[in-house]
Amino acid sequence: MTLHEKYMMRCLSLAEKGLGKVAPNPMVGCVIVHNDKVIGEGYHKKFGESHAEVNAINSVKDKLLLKNCTLYVNLEPCSHYGKTPPCVDLIIRYKIKYVVIGKMDPNPMVCGKGIHKLMSAGCDIKVGVLEQDCQELNKRFYTFYQQKRPYIILKWAQTANGYMGINNQKVKISGKDTDKLVHKWRGREQAIMVGTNTALIDNPKLTVRNVKGENPLRIVIDKALKIPSKHNLLDGSTPTIVFTSKNKAGNKNVKFEKINFKKDILKQVVNKLYKINVQSVLIEGGTKLLESFINKNLWDEAAVIHSNKKVFQTSNSNIIVRAPILKGKLNSVVNKKNDKILFYTNIM
């Protein structure tokens, strides 16, 4: 590992602390090195607050050293005014001569402009250190800008004999340890989505109540507005969007979006989420919704929970629902107390 890679790895480690807290901004870490010694570091902690470069520079006690330092950052420093001033201006103000960047920013407002401004000010720039690792960390951010859609993660639990449950009945499949982990996943993503049947049968809250974190935007597809107003998804406790074919007024936290169900439903939903700057969405089912994403090859990752439980059909009314069939690259397997979780990526 080279020195540049060593300090970029530290940037990535710092940046990851912002997961679930900085979206729709990217996760960014910054390290400042003087004579092969770290004298300052920082990361973007929360959306709307100071960026990583600002926090790193502010952490340096002797600012006079900065003009002889190397600044490492996993993403190109911003060059435009947003909720905070441009980071490149601060770098230039302190006359930091050397800047090592992991990867260019895909946001058209930045892409290359930050690098150009630094070079015009006389900075020595190096780009592309651990580039793949930098892209992987901010895969949601890159997918959003490069593919014009949110990063899509599928998640479901299935029994040992390959079923998701019993038709029109609420069935608990995964264990408590896994449930807590799922709540942690929810806190990492900007939005979470279910279909009408899941909302009606399970009456889910889709919150992170079992862990510390921010509740995601709740999304439900309900063509005929079958979900009763007393259900959890319509309680107004956290922002929610209902995609429907009907006209209906919403309120502060529950909005009804009319779409054309005779056209491509998922395309309309994904386009709407892109327009409101939602960069990631966790699809929690049920089977029909999950299969619609799979059939259109519209997904990036999947987490499939395999329980040791089994369900069986005992009557004509007790119809068991088979789990979706997924073709993807198996990346890892995590074992919990009563469950095994398989993580996939889409090989496109």
mmCIF file of C-alpha atoms in Angstrom:
data_model
loop_
_atom_site.group_PDB
_atom_site.id
_atom_site.type_symbol
_atom_site.label_atom_id
_atom_site.label_comp_id
_atom_site.label_asym_id
_atom_site.label_seq_id
_atom_site.Cartn_x
_atom_site.Cartn_y
_atom_site.Cartn_z
ATOM 1 C CA MET A 1 0.000 0.000 0.000
ATOM 2 C CA THR A 2 1.377 3.410 -0.981
ATOM 3 C CA LEU A 3 1.321 6.464 1.301
ATOM 4 C CA HIS A 4 -1.429 7.996 -0.836
ATOM 5 C CA GLU A 5 -3.528 4.840 -0.459
ATOM 6 C CA LYS A 6 -2.868 4.729 3.279
ATOM 7 C CA TYR A 7 -4.267 8.209 3.846
ATOM 8 C CA MET A 8 -7.123 7.693 1.364
ATOM 9 C CA MET A 9 -8.163 4.610 3.343
ATOM 10 C CA ARG A 10 -8.353 6.828 6.402
ATOM 11 C CA CYS A 11 -10.529 9.273 4.438
ATOM 12 C CA LEU A 12 -12.908 6.451 3.557
ATOM 13 C CA SER A 13 -13.029 5.230 7.149
ATOM 14 C CA LEU A 14 -13.941 8.730 8.325
ATOM 15 C CA ALA A 15 -16.446 9.276 5.525
ATOM 16 C CA GLU A 16 -18.388 6.105 6.381
ATOM 17 C CA LYS A 17 -19.355 7.631 9.721
ATOM 18 C CA GLY A 18 -21.792 9.834 7.810
ATOM 19 C CA LEU A 19 -23.826 6.878 6.484
ATOM 20 C CA GLY A 20 -27.525 7.567 6.961
ATOM 21 C CA LYS A 21 -26.874 11.133 8.158
ATOM 22 C CA VAL A 22 -25.649 13.186 5.200
ATOM 23 C CA ALA A 23 -27.900 12.182 2.271
ATOM 24 C CA PRO A 24 -28.571 13.521 -0.273
ATOM 25 C CA ASN A 25 -24.979 14.730 0.125
ATOM 26 C CA PRO A 26 -22.181 12.188 -0.372
ATOM 27 C CA MET A 27 -20.109 10.689 2.435
ATOM 28 C CA VAL A 28 -16.761 12.473 2.561
ATOM 29 C CA GLY A 29 -13.706 12.203 4.787
ATOM 30 C CA CYS A 30 -10.618 14.413 4.753
ATOM 31 C CA VAL A 31 -7.105 14.003 6.160
ATOM 32 C CA ILE A 32 -4.380 16.663 6.298
ATOM 33 C CA VAL A 33 -0.773 15.460 6.395
ATOM 34 C CA HIS A 34 2.418 17.373 7.228
ATOM 35 C CA ASN A 35 5.776 15.592 6.916
ATOM 36 C CA ASP A 36 4.040 12.214 6.891
ATOM 37 C CA LYS A 37 2.129 13.047 10.075
ATOM 38 C CA VAL A 38 -1.633 13.585 10.298
ATOM 39 C CA ILE A 39 -2.236 17.016 11.805
ATOM 40 C CA GLY A 40 -5.933 17.304 11.011
ATOM 41 C CA GLU A 41 -8.908 15.264 9.892
ATOM 42 C CA GLY A 42 -12.669 15.491 9.646
ATOM 43 C CA TYR A 43 -15.756 14.175 7.895
ATOM 44 C CA HIS A 44 -19.172 15.403 6.787
ATOM 45 C CA LYS A 45 -21.286 14.635 9.842
ATOM 46 C CA LYS A 46 -24.788 15.758 8.910
ATOM 47 C CA PHE A 47 -26.639 17.190 5.933
ATOM 48 C CA GLY A 48 -26.560 20.977 6.043
ATOM 49 C CA GLU A 49 -23.508 21.119 8.291
ATOM 50 C CA SER A 50 -19.832 21.732 7.468
ATOM 51 C CA HIS A 51 -18.166 19.552 4.860
ATOM 52 C CA ALA A 52 -15.237 17.243 5.550
ATOM 53 C CA GLU A 53 -12.573 19.647 4.252
ATOM 54 C CA VAL A 54 -13.829 22.432 6.505
ATOM 55 C CA ASN A 55 -13.858 20.198 9.573
ATOM 56 C CA ALA A 56 -10.375 18.891 8.792
ATOM 57 C CA ILE A 57 -8.875 22.359 8.274
ATOM 58 C CA ASN A 58 -10.565 23.659 11.420
ATOM 59 C CA SER A 59 -9.028 20.783 13.404
ATOM 60 C CA VAL A 60 -5.471 21.880 12.548
ATOM 61 C CA LYS A 61 -4.023 23.782 15.499
ATOM 62 C CA ASP A 62 -1.212 25.574 13.660
ATOM 63 C CA LYS A 63 -2.781 26.941 10.482
ATOM 64 C CA LEU A 64 0.619 28.204 9.268
ATOM 65 C CA LEU A 65 1.562 24.586 8.525
ATOM 66 C CA LEU A 66 -1.240 24.216 5.993
ATOM 67 C CA LYS A 67 0.708 25.793 3.128
ATOM 68 C CA ASN A 68 3.163 22.907 3.337
ATOM 69 C CA CYS A 69 0.592 20.147 3.774
ATOM 70 C CA THR A 70 -1.112 17.554 1.608
ATOM 71 C CA LEU A 71 -4.885 17.382 1.846
ATOM 72 C CA TYR A 72 -6.485 14.013 1.127
ATOM 73 C CA VAL A 73 -10.193 13.716 0.334
ATOM 74 C CA ASN A 74 -12.188 10.821 -1.161
ATOM 75 C CA LEU A 75 -14.379 13.057 -3.347
ATOM 76 C CA GLU A 76 -13.624 16.155 -5.388
ATOM 77 C CA PRO A 77 -14.056 19.282 -3.212
ATOM 78 C CA CYS A 78 -17.161 21.304 -4.033
ATOM 79 C CA SER A 79 -16.831 24.538 -5.962
ATOM 80 C CA HIS A 80 -20.346 25.955 -5.641
ATOM 81 C CA TYR A 81 -22.489 27.557 -2.968
ATOM 82 C CA GLY A 82 -25.095 25.255 -1.453
ATOM 83 C CA LYS A 83 -25.985 25.092 2.208
ATOM 84 C CA THR A 84 -22.293 25.837 2.850
ATOM 85 C CA PRO A 85 -19.621 27.837 0.953
ATOM 86 C CA PRO A 86 -17.319 26.117 -1.590
ATOM 87 C CA CYS A 87 -14.640 23.939 0.006
ATOM 88 C CA VAL A 88 -12.146 24.806 -2.744
ATOM 89 C CA ASP A 89 -12.199 28.449 -1.629
ATOM 90 C CA LEU A 90 -11.099 27.466 1.877
ATOM 91 C CA ILE A 91 -8.326 25.232 0.508
ATOM 92 C CA ILE A 92 -7.097 28.092 -1.674
ATOM 93 C CA ARG A 93 -7.325 30.619 1.153
ATOM 94 C CA TYR A 94 -4.962 28.559 3.295
ATOM 95 C CA LYS A 95 -2.658 27.988 0.289
ATOM 96 C CA ILE A 96 -2.634 24.196 0.620
ATOM 97 C CA LYS A 97 -0.317 23.175 -2.211
ATOM 98 C CA TYR A 98 -1.027 19.480 -2.582
ATOM 99 C CA VAL A 99 -4.478 17.911 -2.882
ATOM 100 C CA VAL A 100 -5.038 14.181 -3.431
ATOM 101 C CA ILE A 101 -8.572 13.246 -4.541
ATOM 102 C CA GLY A 102 -10.082 9.782 -4.632
ATOM 103 C CA LYS A 103 -12.654 10.354 -7.362
ATOM 104 C CA MET A 104 -14.329 13.158 -9.292
ATOM 105 C CA ASP A 105 -17.783 14.309 -8.194
ATOM 106 C CA PRO A 106 -20.530 13.169 -10.662
ATOM 107 C CA ASN A 107 -22.759 16.123 -9.728
ATOM 108 C CA PRO A 108 -22.791 18.423 -12.802
ATOM 109 C CA MET A 109 -22.530 21.425 -10.475
ATOM 110 C CA VAL A 110 -19.104 20.173 -9.357
ATOM 111 C CA CYS A 111 -17.770 17.585 -11.836
ATOM 112 C CA GLY A 112 -14.262 18.796 -12.704
ATOM 113 C CA LYS A 113 -14.948 22.371 -11.668
ATOM 114 C CA GLY A 114 -13.447 21.964 -8.206
ATOM 115 C CA ILE A 115 -10.301 20.409 -9.653
ATOM 116 C CA HIS A 116 -9.992 23.134 -12.295
ATOM 117 C CA LYS A 117 -10.340 25.913 -9.726
ATOM 118 C CA LEU A 118 -7.679 24.360 -7.472
ATOM 119 C CA MET A 119 -5.275 23.909 -10.381
ATOM 120 C CA SER A 120 -5.867 27.485 -11.522
ATOM 121 C CA ALA A 121 -4.873 28.631 -8.027
ATOM 122 C CA GLY A 122 -1.601 26.729 -8.286
ATOM 123 C CA CYS A 123 -2.472 23.544 -6.389
ATOM 124 C CA ASP A 124 -0.734 20.295 -7.333
ATOM 125 C CA ILE A 125 -3.592 17.817 -7.861
ATOM 126 C CA LYS A 126 -3.654 14.024 -8.010
ATOM 127 C CA VAL A 127 -6.932 12.258 -8.831
ATOM 128 C CA GLY A 128 -7.842 8.559 -8.804
ATOM 129 C CA VAL A 129 -6.363 7.099 -5.612
ATOM 130 C CA LEU A 130 -8.442 4.047 -4.571
ATOM 131 C CA GLU A 131 -10.997 5.184 -7.111
ATOM 132 C CA GLN A 132 -13.103 2.005 -7.023
ATOM 133 C CA ASP A 133 -13.265 2.048 -3.222
ATOM 134 C CA CYS A 134 -14.319 5.696 -3.318
ATOM 135 C CA GLN A 135 -17.104 4.934 -5.789
ATOM 136 C CA GLU A 136 -18.273 1.918 -3.784
ATOM 137 C CA LEU A 137 -18.617 3.984 -0.616
ATOM 138 C CA ASN A 138 -20.812 6.528 -2.403
ATOM 139 C CA LYS A 139 -22.585 4.053 -4.704
ATOM 140 C CA ARG A 140 -25.952 5.669 -3.939
ATOM 141 C CA PHE A 141 -24.643 9.100 -4.885
ATOM 142 C CA TYR A 142 -23.001 7.899 -8.125
ATOM 143 C CA THR A 143 -26.027 5.828 -9.199
ATOM 144 C CA PHE A 144 -28.291 8.824 -8.636
ATOM 145 C CA TYR A 145 -26.274 11.156 -10.862
ATOM 146 C CA GLN A 146 -25.081 8.661 -13.455
ATOM 147 C CA GLN A 147 -28.306 6.658 -13.920
ATOM 148 C CA LYS A 148 -30.813 9.383 -12.957
ATOM 149 C CA ARG A 149 -32.550 7.211 -10.369
ATOM 150 C CA PRO A 150 -32.256 6.129 -6.735
ATOM 151 C CA TYR A 151 -30.042 3.236 -5.681
ATOM 152 C CA ILE A 152 -32.490 0.330 -5.206
ATOM 153 C CA ILE A 153 -32.091 -2.342 -2.525
ATOM 154 C CA LEU A 154 -34.461 -5.325 -2.344
ATOM 155 C CA LYS A 155 -35.114 -7.024 0.973
ATOM 156 C CA TRP A 156 -37.294 -9.921 2.005
ATOM 157 C CA ALA A 157 -37.479 -12.830 4.446
ATOM 158 C CA GLN A 158 -38.327 -16.357 3.328
ATOM 159 C CA THR A 159 -38.862 -19.677 5.029
ATOM 160 C CA ALA A 160 -36.545 -22.672 4.817
ATOM 161 C CA ASN A 161 -38.860 -24.183 2.193
ATOM 162 C CA GLY A 162 -38.851 -21.033 0.032
ATOM 163 C CA TYR A 163 -42.004 -19.132 0.962
ATOM 164 C CA MET A 164 -42.671 -15.572 2.118
ATOM 165 C CA GLY A 165 -45.783 -16.393 4.081
ATOM 166 C CA ILE A 166 -49.465 -17.241 3.860
ATOM 167 C CA ASN A 167 -51.851 -15.328 1.620
ATOM 168 C CA ASN A 168 -53.797 -12.605 3.507
ATOM 169 C CA GLN A 169 -52.216 -13.529 6.838
ATOM 170 C CA LYS A 170 -49.515 -11.805 8.843
ATOM 171 C CA VAL A 171 -46.685 -14.306 9.340
ATOM 172 C CA LYS A 172 -43.511 -13.641 11.318
ATOM 173 C CA ILE A 173 -40.517 -15.226 9.606
ATOM 174 C CA SER A 174 -37.273 -13.566 10.704
ATOM 175 C CA GLY A 175 -35.952 -13.501 14.286
ATOM 176 C CA LYS A 176 -35.542 -10.578 16.695
ATOM 177 C CA ASP A 177 -31.804 -10.193 16.050
ATOM 178 C CA THR A 178 -32.446 -9.923 12.326
ATOM 179 C CA ASP A 179 -35.293 -7.448 12.872
ATOM 180 C CA LYS A 180 -32.943 -5.118 14.703
ATOM 181 C CA LEU A 181 -30.486 -5.350 11.831
ATOM 182 C CA VAL A 182 -33.262 -4.529 9.339
ATOM 183 C CA HIS A 183 -34.098 -1.388 11.312
ATOM 184 C CA LYS A 184 -30.441 -0.417 11.051
ATOM 185 C CA TRP A 185 -30.635 -0.874 7.266
ATOM 186 C CA ARG A 186 -33.705 1.364 7.145
ATOM 187 C CA GLY A 187 -31.780 4.147 8.873
ATOM 188 C CA ARG A 188 -29.113 4.031 6.139
ATOM 189 C CA GLU A 189 -31.515 4.678 3.269
ATOM 190 C CA GLN A 190 -33.524 7.753 2.356
ATOM 191 C CA ALA A 191 -36.745 5.894 1.558
ATOM 192 C CA ILE A 192 -38.535 2.593 2.098
ATOM 193 C CA MET A 193 -41.300 1.130 -0.080
ATOM 194 C CA VAL A 194 -44.068 -1.470 0.202
ATOM 195 C CA GLY A 195 -47.113 -2.433 -1.838
ATOM 196 C CA THR A 196 -50.812 -2.373 -0.972
ATOM 197 C CA ASN A 197 -51.097 -5.969 0.276
ATOM 198 C CA THR A 198 -48.156 -5.636 2.655
ATOM 199 C CA ALA A 199 -49.607 -2.408 4.019
ATOM 200 C CA LEU A 200 -53.041 -3.989 4.507
ATOM 201 C CA ILE A 201 -51.937 -7.329 5.981
ATOM 202 C CA ASP A 202 -48.894 -6.342 8.069
ATOM 203 C CA ASN A 203 -49.881 -2.745 8.908
ATOM 204 C CA PRO A 204 -46.146 -1.881 9.129
ATOM 205 C CA LYS A 205 -44.676 1.283 10.628
ATOM 206 C CA LEU A 206 -41.523 1.150 8.475
ATOM 207 C CA THR A 207 -39.526 3.089 11.069
ATOM 208 C CA VAL A 208 -36.185 2.589 12.837
ATOM 209 C CA ARG A 209 -37.807 2.303 16.263
ATOM 210 C CA ASN A 210 -35.511 -0.566 17.389
ATOM 211 C CA VAL A 211 -32.299 1.382 16.751
ATOM 212 C CA LYS A 212 -30.994 4.940 16.873
ATOM 213 C CA GLY A 213 -31.358 6.735 13.542
ATOM 214 C CA GLU A 214 -33.524 8.750 11.180
ATOM 215 C CA ASN A 215 -36.790 7.327 9.853
ATOM 216 C CA PRO A 216 -36.749 6.974 6.058
ATOM 217 C CA LEU A 217 -39.371 8.493 3.787
ATOM 218 C CA ARG A 218 -42.191 5.936 3.627
ATOM 219 C CA ILE A 219 -43.573 5.046 0.193
ATOM 220 C CA VAL A 220 -46.545 2.856 -0.627
ATOM 221 C CA ILE A 221 -48.229 2.001 -3.913
ATOM 222 C CA ASP A 222 -51.984 1.949 -3.351
ATOM 223 C CA LYS A 223 -53.855 2.196 -6.662
ATOM 224 C CA ALA A 224 -57.413 2.230 -5.280
ATOM 225 C CA LEU A 225 -56.647 3.782 -1.857
ATOM 226 C CA LYS A 226 -57.561 0.594 0.008
ATOM 227 C CA ILE A 227 -55.361 1.335 3.035
ATOM 228 C CA PRO A 228 -57.534 2.585 5.942
ATOM 229 C CA SER A 229 -56.654 6.004 7.332
ATOM 230 C CA LYS A 230 -56.145 4.422 10.776
ATOM 231 C CA HIS A 231 -53.230 2.306 9.510
ATOM 232 C CA ASN A 232 -49.701 3.128 10.614
ATOM 233 C CA LEU A 233 -48.487 4.282 7.207
ATOM 234 C CA LEU A 234 -51.079 7.073 7.184
ATOM 235 C CA ASP A 235 -50.636 8.210 10.790
ATOM 236 C CA GLY A 236 -48.604 11.277 9.817
ATOM 237 C CA SER A 237 -45.816 10.425 12.246
ATOM 238 C CA THR A 238 -43.160 10.550 9.511
ATOM 239 C CA PRO A 239 -43.153 11.768 5.868
ATOM 240 C CA THR A 240 -45.033 9.381 3.579
ATOM 241 C CA ILE A 241 -45.906 9.299 -0.131
ATOM 242 C CA VAL A 242 -48.809 7.241 -1.477
ATOM 243 C CA PHE A 243 -48.791 6.558 -5.224
ATOM 244 C CA THR A 244 -52.365 6.110 -6.377
ATOM 245 C CA SER A 245 -54.743 6.437 -9.342
ATOM 246 C CA LYS A 246 -57.085 8.634 -7.310
ATOM 247 C CA ASN A 247 -57.182 12.334 -6.558
ATOM 248 C CA LYS A 248 -56.841 12.936 -2.848
ATOM 249 C CA ALA A 249 -55.617 15.803 -0.725
ATOM 250 C CA GLY A 250 -52.876 15.040 1.726
ATOM 251 C CA ASN A 251 -51.417 16.858 4.687
ATOM 252 C CA LYS A 252 -48.020 17.958 5.972
ATOM 253 C CA ASN A 253 -46.571 14.454 6.296
ATOM 254 C CA VAL A 254 -48.771 12.333 4.024
ATOM 255 C CA LYS A 255 -48.844 13.176 0.321
ATOM 256 C CA PHE A 256 -50.868 11.451 -2.397
ATOM 257 C CA GLU A 257 -49.233 11.314 -5.830
ATOM 258 C CA LYS A 258 -51.487 10.433 -8.754
ATOM 259 C CA ILE A 259 -49.878 8.279 -11.455
ATOM 260 C CA ASN A 260 -51.170 6.433 -14.529
ATOM 261 C CA PHE A 261 -51.445 2.725 -13.685
ATOM 262 C CA LYS A 262 -51.935 1.877 -17.378
ATOM 263 C CA LYS A 263 -48.346 2.957 -18.030
ATOM 264 C CA ASP A 264 -45.029 1.870 -16.514
ATOM 265 C CA ILE A 265 -45.721 2.226 -12.778
ATOM 266 C CA LEU A 266 -42.176 1.760 -11.528
ATOM 267 C CA LYS A 267 -40.771 4.206 -14.050
ATOM 268 C CA GLN A 268 -43.179 6.881 -12.832
ATOM 269 C CA VAL A 269 -42.373 6.161 -9.184
ATOM 270 C CA VAL A 270 -38.601 6.132 -9.728
ATOM 271 C CA ASN A 271 -38.751 9.350 -11.774
ATOM 272 C CA LYS A 272 -40.703 11.071 -9.010
ATOM 273 C CA LEU A 273 -38.185 9.972 -6.380
ATOM 274 C CA TYR A 274 -35.347 11.237 -8.576
ATOM 275 C CA LYS A 275 -37.031 14.621 -8.923
ATOM 276 C CA ILE A 276 -37.356 15.029 -5.159
ATOM 277 C CA ASN A 277 -33.699 14.044 -4.677
ATOM 278 C CA VAL A 278 -34.208 10.621 -3.076
ATOM 279 C CA GLN A 279 -30.954 8.766 -3.714
ATOM 280 C CA SER A 280 -31.744 5.367 -2.213
ATOM 281 C CA VAL A 281 -34.801 3.249 -1.518
ATOM 282 C CA LEU A 282 -35.236 -0.045 0.338
ATOM 283 C CA ILE A 283 -37.967 -2.248 -1.169
ATOM 284 C CA GLU A 284 -39.524 -4.367 1.592
ATOM 285 C CA GLY A 285 -42.187 -6.126 -0.403
ATOM 286 C CA GLY A 286 -44.407 -7.962 -0.828
ATOM 287 C CA THR A 287 -43.834 -10.546 -3.494
ATOM 288 C CA LYS A 288 -45.646 -8.707 -6.306
ATOM 289 C CA LEU A 289 -43.735 -5.478 -5.777
ATOM 290 C CA LEU A 290 -40.387 -7.243 -5.399
ATOM 291 C CA GLU A 291 -40.942 -9.301 -8.546
ATOM 292 C CA SER A 292 -41.888 -6.204 -10.517
ATOM 293 C CA PHE A 293 -38.472 -4.697 -9.738
ATOM 294 C CA ILE A 294 -36.701 -7.993 -10.450
ATOM 295 C CA ASN A 295 -38.524 -8.536 -13.760
ATOM 296 C CA LYS A 296 -37.505 -5.064 -14.949
ATOM 297 C CA ASN A 297 -33.954 -5.639 -13.703
ATOM 298 C CA LEU A 298 -34.411 -2.441 -11.713
ATOM 299 C CA TRP A 299 -32.344 -3.138 -8.608
ATOM 300 C CA ASP A 300 -28.762 -2.802 -7.377
ATOM 301 C CA GLU A 301 -28.539 -4.906 -4.208
ATOM 302 C CA ALA A 302 -30.632 -7.486 -2.402
ATOM 303 C CA ALA A 303 -30.671 -8.832 1.128
ATOM 304 C CA VAL A 304 -32.503 -12.156 1.367
ATOM 305 C CA ILE A 305 -33.177 -13.483 4.863
ATOM 306 C CA HIS A 306 -33.431 -17.269 5.065
ATOM 307 C CA SER A 307 -35.239 -18.443 8.193
ATOM 308 C CA ASN A 308 -35.133 -21.928 9.676
ATOM 309 C CA LYS A 309 -38.940 -21.840 9.897
ATOM 310 C CA LYS A 310 -41.243 -23.581 7.413
ATOM 311 C CA VAL A 311 -44.831 -22.969 6.297
ATOM 312 C CA PHE A 312 -47.214 -25.429 4.646
ATOM 313 C CA GLN A 313 -50.531 -25.195 2.857
ATOM 314 C CA THR A 314 -53.191 -26.794 5.036
ATOM 315 C CA SER A 315 -56.353 -25.873 3.095
ATOM 316 C CA ASN A 316 -57.554 -24.255 -0.133
ATOM 317 C CA SER A 317 -57.935 -20.939 1.690
ATOM 318 C CA ASN A 318 -54.544 -21.237 3.364
ATOM 319 C CA ILE A 319 -52.425 -20.473 0.280
ATOM 320 C CA ILE A 320 -48.704 -20.067 0.815
ATOM 321 C CA VAL A 321 -46.820 -17.395 -1.120
ATOM 322 C CA ARG A 322 -43.582 -18.396 -2.826
ATOM 323 C CA ALA A 323 -40.572 -16.101 -2.484
ATOM 324 C CA PRO A 324 -39.161 -14.326 -5.564
ATOM 325 C CA ILE A 325 -36.397 -15.917 -7.613
ATOM 326 C CA LEU A 326 -33.329 -13.721 -7.848
ATOM 327 C CA LYS A 327 -30.390 -13.936 -10.221
ATOM 328 C CA GLY A 328 -27.447 -11.941 -8.952
ATOM 329 C CA LYS A 329 -23.932 -12.169 -7.638
ATOM 330 C CA LEU A 330 -23.740 -13.544 -4.099
ATOM 331 C CA ASN A 331 -21.329 -11.288 -2.211
ATOM 332 C CA SER A 332 -21.564 -12.397 1.388
ATOM 333 C CA VAL A 333 -23.496 -14.427 3.946
ATOM 334 C CA VAL A 334 -24.211 -13.357 7.517
ATOM 335 C CA ASN A 335 -25.426 -15.847 10.121
ATOM 336 C CA LYS A 336 -27.792 -14.683 12.862
ATOM 337 C CA LYS A 337 -29.336 -16.711 15.670
ATOM 338 C CA ASN A 338 -32.170 -18.270 13.657
ATOM 339 C CA ASP A 339 -31.539 -16.768 10.238
ATOM 340 C CA LYS A 340 -28.996 -16.660 7.446
ATOM 341 C CA ILE A 341 -28.795 -13.488 5.360
ATOM 342 C CA LEU A 342 -27.556 -13.619 1.773
ATOM 343 C CA PHE A 343 -26.380 -10.372 0.167
ATOM 344 C CA TYR A 344 -26.460 -10.010 -3.618
ATOM 345 C CA THR A 345 -25.515 -7.389 -6.184
ATOM 346 C CA ASN A 346 -27.101 -7.077 -9.609
ATOM 347 C CA ILE A 347 -24.752 -8.222 -12.350
ATOM 348 C CA MET A 348 -26.896 -6.311 -14.895
#
